Amino acid sequence: MRSVVWSLMTVAAVALAGCSNSSSPSSAPAASSTAATTPAATGPASSVTGTVTLRGDIKPSAQDKLDISLVDVTSQGSAPLATKTIAPATTFPQQFELDFSPTNVVPNDMYIVQVTLTDGDRHYTMPLQVPVLTQGHPTSNLTVELAPEQTPAEKMLVAFQGVQKQIGGMKRSSGTKLDPNASRAWQVFRDGGQVKFIRELVDYGDKGFTSTDYAYKDGKPWVVQQQKKSSQTARPSSVDTAGWGDDGSLMLKTHEAGGSSDTLSDGDATALQKQASDILNLATGGKGK
């Protein structure tokens, strides 16, 4: 009988202890602790940042212009999402930031940063695209590398040098002429019935010697390169090069002497152009071909 009573009293005590623990403040969930572990909400990107670098040892002039755009390449012809021009941009690496409205971003489209640098006739472009913003691509710490392109004058010189290498396979004729103050000899190179190239050697006696290469397009002077020497076997003291575009405008004009290069004067370029026309008339008997 005593054991039964004791058991009932023990049960009652345990029940009371359980009620007391359930109402204890220390056992309640910590709401503030749960809130502290929730990450803060991040809104959509509203800017793209990065750095522009130049390939090689290049020093742009004080007149250069850096154009930066954020472009949607999926939607061809659409206006850039953001643009910025830095002029002059003489210090590289050059940092940039493009701000835009996130509401204008199409999530499934592809966006790239387009950068160009213009420095007179010289243009610098991106060898590689830089995708940004959507499809998991970054929006910050971008690196954009620019590489120089050939100028129109440099492209013309390379094309002229290509013709120089091809004259061995062209039809050849030659001639000579003795002037009061000079002795001339020339070779004419034809391709497809047209004069493409003339090489002229002129000996002025004690006044020097010139070796001149003339290239033609459609019967008109295209590029002229003239070496001036003290004698036929001497090293050139100067090299003048001039070239003209299809519209007749002077595009290539260089004067090299003493290990340095300078701009050939318009007057000297015009003189070379006249020489090209004169030797063409002389070598072809006025036919021009």
CSV table of C-alpha atoms in Angstrom, one decimal:
chain,number,residue,atom,x,y,z
A,1,MET,CA,0.0,0.0,0.0
A,2,ARG,CA,2.9,2.4,0.8
A,3,SER,CA,4.6,1.6,-2.5
A,4,VAL,CA,1.6,2.5,-4.5
A,5,VAL,CA,1.1,5.8,-2.7
A,6,TRP,CA,4.7,6.6,-3.2
A,7,SER,CA,4.5,5.9,-6.9
A,8,LEU,CA,1.5,8.2,-7.3
A,9,MET,CA,3.3,11.0,-5.4
A,10,THR,CA,6.3,10.6,-7.6
A,11,VAL,CA,4.3,10.8,-10.8
A,12,ALA,CA,2.6,13.9,-9.6
A,13,ALA,CA,6.0,15.5,-8.8
A,14,VAL,CA,7.4,14.7,-12.2
A,15,ALA,CA,4.3,16.1,-13.9
A,16,LEU,CA,4.6,19.4,-12.0
A,17,ALA,CA,8.3,19.6,-12.9
A,18,GLY,CA,7.4,19.1,-16.6
A,19,CYS,CA,4.9,21.9,-16.5
A,20,SER,CA,7.4,24.2,-14.8
A,21,ASN,CA,10.1,23.5,-17.5
A,22,SER,CA,7.7,24.2,-20.4
A,23,SER,CA,6.9,27.6,-19.2
A,24,SER,CA,10.6,28.6,-18.6
A,25,PRO,CA,11.7,31.6,-20.7
A,26,SER,CA,15.1,30.0,-21.4
A,27,SER,CA,13.6,27.2,-23.4
A,28,ALA,CA,11.7,29.5,-25.9
A,29,PRO,CA,13.1,29.9,-29.5
A,30,ALA,CA,15.5,32.8,-30.0
A,31,ALA,CA,13.8,34.8,-32.8
A,32,SER,CA,16.4,37.5,-32.9
A,33,SER,CA,19.2,34.8,-33.4
A,34,THR,CA,17.3,33.3,-36.3
A,35,ALA,CA,16.9,36.7,-38.0
A,36,ALA,CA,20.6,37.5,-37.7
A,37,THR,CA,21.6,34.5,-39.8
A,38,THR,CA,19.3,35.4,-42.7
A,39,PRO,CA,21.4,37.0,-45.6
A,40,ALA,CA,20.5,40.6,-46.6
A,41,ALA,CA,18.6,40.9,-49.9
A,42,THR,CA,20.8,42.0,-52.9
A,43,GLY,CA,19.2,44.0,-55.8
A,44,PRO,CA,20.1,43.6,-59.5
A,45,ALA,CA,23.4,45.1,-60.8
A,46,SER,CA,23.2,48.7,-61.9
A,47,SER,CA,26.8,49.2,-63.0
A,48,VAL,CA,29.7,47.5,-64.7
A,49,THR,CA,33.3,48.3,-63.7
A,50,GLY,CA,36.7,47.3,-65.0
A,51,THR,CA,40.1,48.3,-66.3
A,52,VAL,CA,41.3,49.0,-69.9
A,53,THR,CA,44.9,48.0,-70.8
A,54,LEU,CA,47.0,48.3,-73.9
A,55,ARG,CA,48.9,45.5,-75.5
A,56,GLY,CA,52.6,46.3,-76.1
A,57,ASP,CA,54.7,49.4,-75.3
A,58,ILE,CA,52.3,52.0,-76.6
A,59,LYS,CA,52.0,55.7,-75.6
A,60,PRO,CA,48.9,57.3,-77.0
A,61,SER,CA,48.9,61.0,-77.7
A,62,ALA,CA,47.1,63.8,-75.9
A,63,GLN,CA,44.4,63.8,-78.6
A,64,ASP,CA,43.2,60.2,-78.2
A,65,LYS,CA,39.7,59.2,-77.3
A,66,LEU,CA,38.5,56.1,-75.4
A,67,ASP,CA,34.9,55.0,-76.1
A,68,ILE,CA,33.3,52.4,-73.8
A,69,SER,CA,29.8,50.9,-74.3
A,70,LEU,CA,27.6,48.2,-72.7
A,71,VAL,CA,26.0,46.5,-75.7
A,72,ASP,CA,23.3,43.8,-76.1
A,73,VAL,CA,24.7,41.6,-78.8
A,74,THR,CA,21.5,39.4,-78.9
A,75,SER,CA,19.4,42.3,-80.0
A,76,GLN,CA,21.4,43.6,-83.0
A,77,GLY,CA,21.0,47.3,-83.6
A,78,SER,CA,19.6,48.2,-80.2
A,79,ALA,CA,20.9,51.2,-78.4
A,80,PRO,CA,23.8,50.6,-75.9
A,81,LEU,CA,22.7,50.1,-72.3
A,82,ALA,CA,25.3,52.6,-71.3
A,83,THR,CA,28.1,54.6,-72.9
A,84,LYS,CA,31.1,56.7,-71.8
A,85,THR,CA,33.8,58.7,-73.5
A,86,ILE,CA,37.2,59.5,-71.9
A,87,ALA,CA,39.2,62.1,-73.7
A,88,PRO,CA,42.1,62.4,-73.6
A,89,ALA,CA,42.9,59.0,-72.1
A,90,THR,CA,46.7,59.2,-71.9
A,91,THR,CA,47.2,57.0,-68.8
A,92,PHE,CA,46.8,53.2,-68.9
A,93,PRO,CA,45.6,51.0,-67.3
A,94,GLN,CA,42.4,53.2,-67.4
A,95,GLN,CA,39.6,52.4,-65.0
A,96,PHE,CA,35.9,52.8,-66.0
A,97,GLU,CA,32.4,52.4,-64.6
A,98,LEU,CA,29.2,52.2,-66.7
A,99,ASP,CA,25.9,52.9,-64.9
A,100,PHE,CA,22.6,51.7,-66.2
A,101,SER,CA,19.0,51.0,-65.2
A,102,PRO,CA,18.5,47.3,-64.2
A,103,THR,CA,14.9,47.5,-65.7
A,104,ASN,CA,16.4,47.8,-69.2
A,105,VAL,CA,18.3,44.4,-68.9
A,106,VAL,CA,16.9,41.4,-70.7
A,107,PRO,CA,17.9,38.4,-68.5
A,108,ASN,CA,18.2,36.0,-71.4
A,109,ASP,CA,20.2,38.3,-73.7
A,110,MET,CA,24.0,38.4,-73.9
A,111,TYR,CA,25.8,41.7,-73.1
A,112,ILE,CA,29.4,42.6,-73.8
A,113,VAL,CA,31.6,45.6,-73.0
A,114,GLN,CA,32.8,47.2,-76.2
A,115,VAL,CA,35.9,49.5,-76.0
A,116,THR,CA,37.8,51.3,-78.8
A,117,LEU,CA,40.6,53.8,-78.6
A,118,THR,CA,41.2,56.3,-81.5
A,119,ASP,CA,44.4,58.2,-81.8
A,120,GLY,CA,44.6,60.0,-85.1
A,121,ASP,CA,44.8,57.4,-87.9
A,122,ARG,CA,45.6,54.7,-85.3
A,123,HIS,CA,42.7,52.6,-83.9
A,124,TYR,CA,42.9,50.1,-81.0
A,125,THR,CA,40.3,47.4,-80.7
A,126,MET,CA,39.5,44.3,-78.6
A,127,PRO,CA,41.0,41.0,-79.8
A,128,LEU,CA,38.6,39.2,-77.4
A,129,GLN,CA,35.0,39.9,-76.4
A,130,VAL,CA,34.2,40.6,-72.7
A,131,PRO,CA,30.8,39.2,-71.8
A,132,VAL,CA,29.1,40.7,-68.7
A,133,LEU,CA,26.0,41.0,-66.7
A,134,THR,CA,23.8,38.1,-67.6
A,135,GLN,CA,24.1,34.3,-67.9
A,136,GLY,CA,26.4,34.2,-65.0
A,137,HIS,CA,29.0,36.6,-66.3
A,138,PRO,CA,30.6,39.2,-64.0
A,139,THR,CA,29.9,42.9,-63.5
A,140,SER,CA,33.0,44.0,-61.7
A,141,ASN,CA,36.8,43.8,-61.9
A,142,LEU,CA,36.7,43.3,-65.6
A,143,THR,CA,39.9,43.5,-67.7
A,144,VAL,CA,39.7,44.7,-71.3
A,145,GLU,CA,42.8,44.5,-73.5
A,146,LEU,CA,43.2,46.7,-76.6
A,147,ALA,CA,45.5,46.0,-79.4
A,148,PRO,CA,46.6,48.4,-82.2
A,149,GLU,CA,45.4,47.9,-85.7
A,150,GLN,CA,47.4,48.9,-88.8
A,151,THR,CA,46.7,52.4,-90.1
A,152,PRO,CA,45.6,52.8,-93.7
A,153,ALA,CA,49.1,54.0,-94.5
A,154,GLU,CA,50.7,50.9,-92.9
A,155,LYS,CA,48.3,48.6,-94.8
A,156,MET,CA,49.3,50.4,-98.1
A,157,LEU,CA,53.0,49.9,-97.3
A,158,VAL,CA,52.5,46.2,-96.6
A,159,ALA,CA,50.6,45.8,-99.9
A,160,PHE,CA,53.3,47.6,-101.8
A,161,GLN,CA,56.0,45.4,-100.3
A,162,GLY,CA,53.9,42.4,-101.4
A,163,VAL,CA,54.0,43.6,-105.0
A,164,GLN,CA,57.7,44.1,-104.7
A,165,LYS,CA,58.1,40.4,-103.9
A,166,GLN,CA,56.0,39.4,-106.9
A,167,ILE,CA,57.8,41.2,-109.7
A,168,GLY,CA,60.0,38.2,-110.4
A,169,GLY,CA,57.0,36.4,-111.9
A,170,MET,CA,55.9,39.3,-114.1
A,171,LYS,CA,56.7,40.0,-117.7
A,172,ARG,CA,59.8,42.3,-117.9
A,173,SER,CA,61.1,44.8,-120.3
A,174,SER,CA,63.9,47.4,-119.9
A,175,GLY,CA,65.3,50.6,-121.3
A,176,THR,CA,67.9,53.3,-120.9
A,177,LYS,CA,68.3,57.0,-121.5
A,178,LEU,CA,71.2,59.4,-121.3
A,179,ASP,CA,70.3,62.9,-120.0
A,180,PRO,CA,72.7,65.9,-119.9
A,181,ASN,CA,73.2,65.5,-116.2
A,182,ALA,CA,72.2,61.9,-115.5
A,183,SER,CA,72.2,58.4,-116.8
A,184,ARG,CA,68.9,56.4,-116.5
A,185,ALA,CA,68.1,52.7,-116.7
A,186,TRP,CA,64.8,51.1,-115.9
A,187,GLN,CA,62.9,47.8,-115.9
A,188,VAL,CA,59.1,47.6,-116.5
A,189,PHE,CA,57.1,44.8,-115.0
A,190,ARG,CA,53.7,43.9,-116.5
A,191,ASP,CA,50.9,41.6,-115.4
A,192,GLY,CA,47.8,41.0,-117.5
A,193,GLY,CA,49.0,43.6,-120.0
A,194,GLN,CA,49.1,46.4,-117.4
A,195,VAL,CA,52.2,48.1,-116.0
A,196,LYS,CA,52.3,47.2,-112.3
A,197,PHE,CA,55.8,48.2,-111.4
A,198,ILE,CA,58.8,50.1,-112.6
A,199,ARG,CA,62.3,50.1,-111.1
A,200,GLU,CA,64.5,53.0,-112.1
A,201,LEU,CA,68.2,53.7,-111.4
A,202,VAL,CA,69.5,57.2,-112.0
A,203,ASP,CA,73.2,58.0,-111.8
A,204,TYR,CA,73.9,61.8,-111.3
A,205,GLY,CA,77.7,61.4,-111.2
A,206,ASP,CA,79.3,63.2,-108.3
A,207,LYS,CA,75.8,64.5,-107.2
A,208,GLY,CA,74.6,61.1,-106.1
A,209,PHE,CA,72.5,58.2,-107.2
A,210,THR,CA,68.8,57.2,-106.8
A,211,SER,CA,67.0,53.9,-106.8
A,212,THR,CA,63.3,54.3,-107.2
A,213,ASP,CA,60.5,51.7,-107.1
A,214,TYR,CA,57.1,52.8,-108.7
A,215,ALA,CA,53.9,50.8,-108.2
A,216,TYR,CA,50.8,51.6,-110.3
A,217,LYS,CA,47.1,50.9,-110.1
A,218,ASP,CA,44.8,51.4,-113.1
A,219,GLY,CA,47.6,53.3,-114.9
A,220,LYS,CA,48.1,55.8,-112.0
A,221,PRO,CA,50.9,56.2,-109.5
A,222,TRP,CA,50.0,54.2,-106.4
A,223,VAL,CA,53.2,54.0,-104.2
A,224,VAL,CA,56.7,55.4,-104.8
A,225,GLN,CA,59.7,54.5,-102.7
A,226,GLN,CA,63.0,56.3,-103.5
A,227,GLN,CA,66.4,55.6,-102.0
A,228,LYS,CA,69.1,58.3,-102.2
A,229,LYS,CA,72.7,57.3,-102.1
A,230,SER,CA,76.1,58.8,-102.7
A,231,SER,CA,76.8,56.1,-105.3
A,232,GLN,CA,75.2,53.0,-106.6
A,233,THR,CA,77.0,50.7,-104.2
A,234,ALA,CA,76.6,52.9,-101.1
A,235,ARG,CA,74.1,52.5,-98.3
A,236,PRO,CA,71.0,54.7,-98.6
A,237,SER,CA,71.3,58.1,-96.9
A,238,SER,CA,67.5,58.5,-97.0
A,239,VAL,CA,64.4,56.7,-98.1
A,240,ASP,CA,61.2,58.6,-99.1
A,241,THR,CA,57.9,56.8,-99.5
A,242,ALA,CA,54.6,58.2,-100.8
A,243,GLY,CA,51.3,56.5,-101.6
A,244,TRP,CA,47.9,57.6,-102.8
A,245,GLY,CA,44.4,56.3,-102.3
A,246,ASP,CA,41.9,55.4,-105.0
A,247,ASP,CA,40.6,59.0,-104.8
A,248,GLY,CA,44.0,60.5,-105.3
A,249,SER,CA,44.5,61.5,-101.7
A,250,LEU,CA,47.9,61.3,-100.1
A,251,MET,CA,47.8,58.5,-97.5
A,252,LEU,CA,51.4,57.3,-97.1
A,253,LYS,CA,54.2,59.9,-96.6
A,254,THR,CA,57.4,59.0,-94.7
A,255,HIS,CA,61.0,60.2,-94.7
A,256,GLU,CA,63.6,58.0,-93.2
A,257,ALA,CA,67.1,59.2,-92.5
A,258,GLY,CA,69.8,58.8,-89.9
A,259,GLY,CA,67.9,55.9,-88.2
A,260,SER,CA,64.7,58.0,-87.6
A,261,SER,CA,61.4,58.4,-89.4
A,262,ASP,CA,59.6,61.6,-90.1
A,263,THR,CA,56.7,62.8,-92.2
A,264,LEU,CA,57.4,63.4,-95.8
A,265,SER,CA,56.4,66.9,-96.9
A,266,ASP,CA,53.5,67.3,-99.3
A,267,GLY,CA,55.8,69.0,-101.8
A,268,ASP,CA,58.2,66.1,-101.8
A,269,ALA,CA,55.3,63.7,-102.2
A,270,THR,CA,54.0,65.6,-105.2
A,271,ALA,CA,57.5,65.5,-106.8
A,272,LEU,CA,57.6,61.7,-106.4
A,273,GLN,CA,54.1,61.4,-108.0
A,274,LYS,CA,55.3,63.5,-111.0
A,275,GLN,CA,58.4,61.3,-111.4
A,276,ALA,CA,56.1,58.2,-111.4
A,277,SER,CA,54.0,59.7,-114.2
A,278,ASP,CA,57.1,60.8,-116.2
A,279,ILE,CA,58.9,57.4,-116.0
A,280,LEU,CA,55.7,55.6,-117.0
A,281,ASN,CA,55.3,57.8,-120.1
A,282,LEU,CA,59.0,57.4,-120.9
A,283,ALA,CA,59.1,53.6,-120.4
A,284,THR,CA,55.9,52.9,-122.4
A,285,GLY,CA,56.4,55.5,-125.1
A,286,GLY,CA,53.4,57.5,-123.9
A,287,LYS,CA,51.0,54.6,-123.9
A,288,GLY,CA,50.9,54.1,-120.1
A,289,LYS,CA,50.8,50.3,-120.4
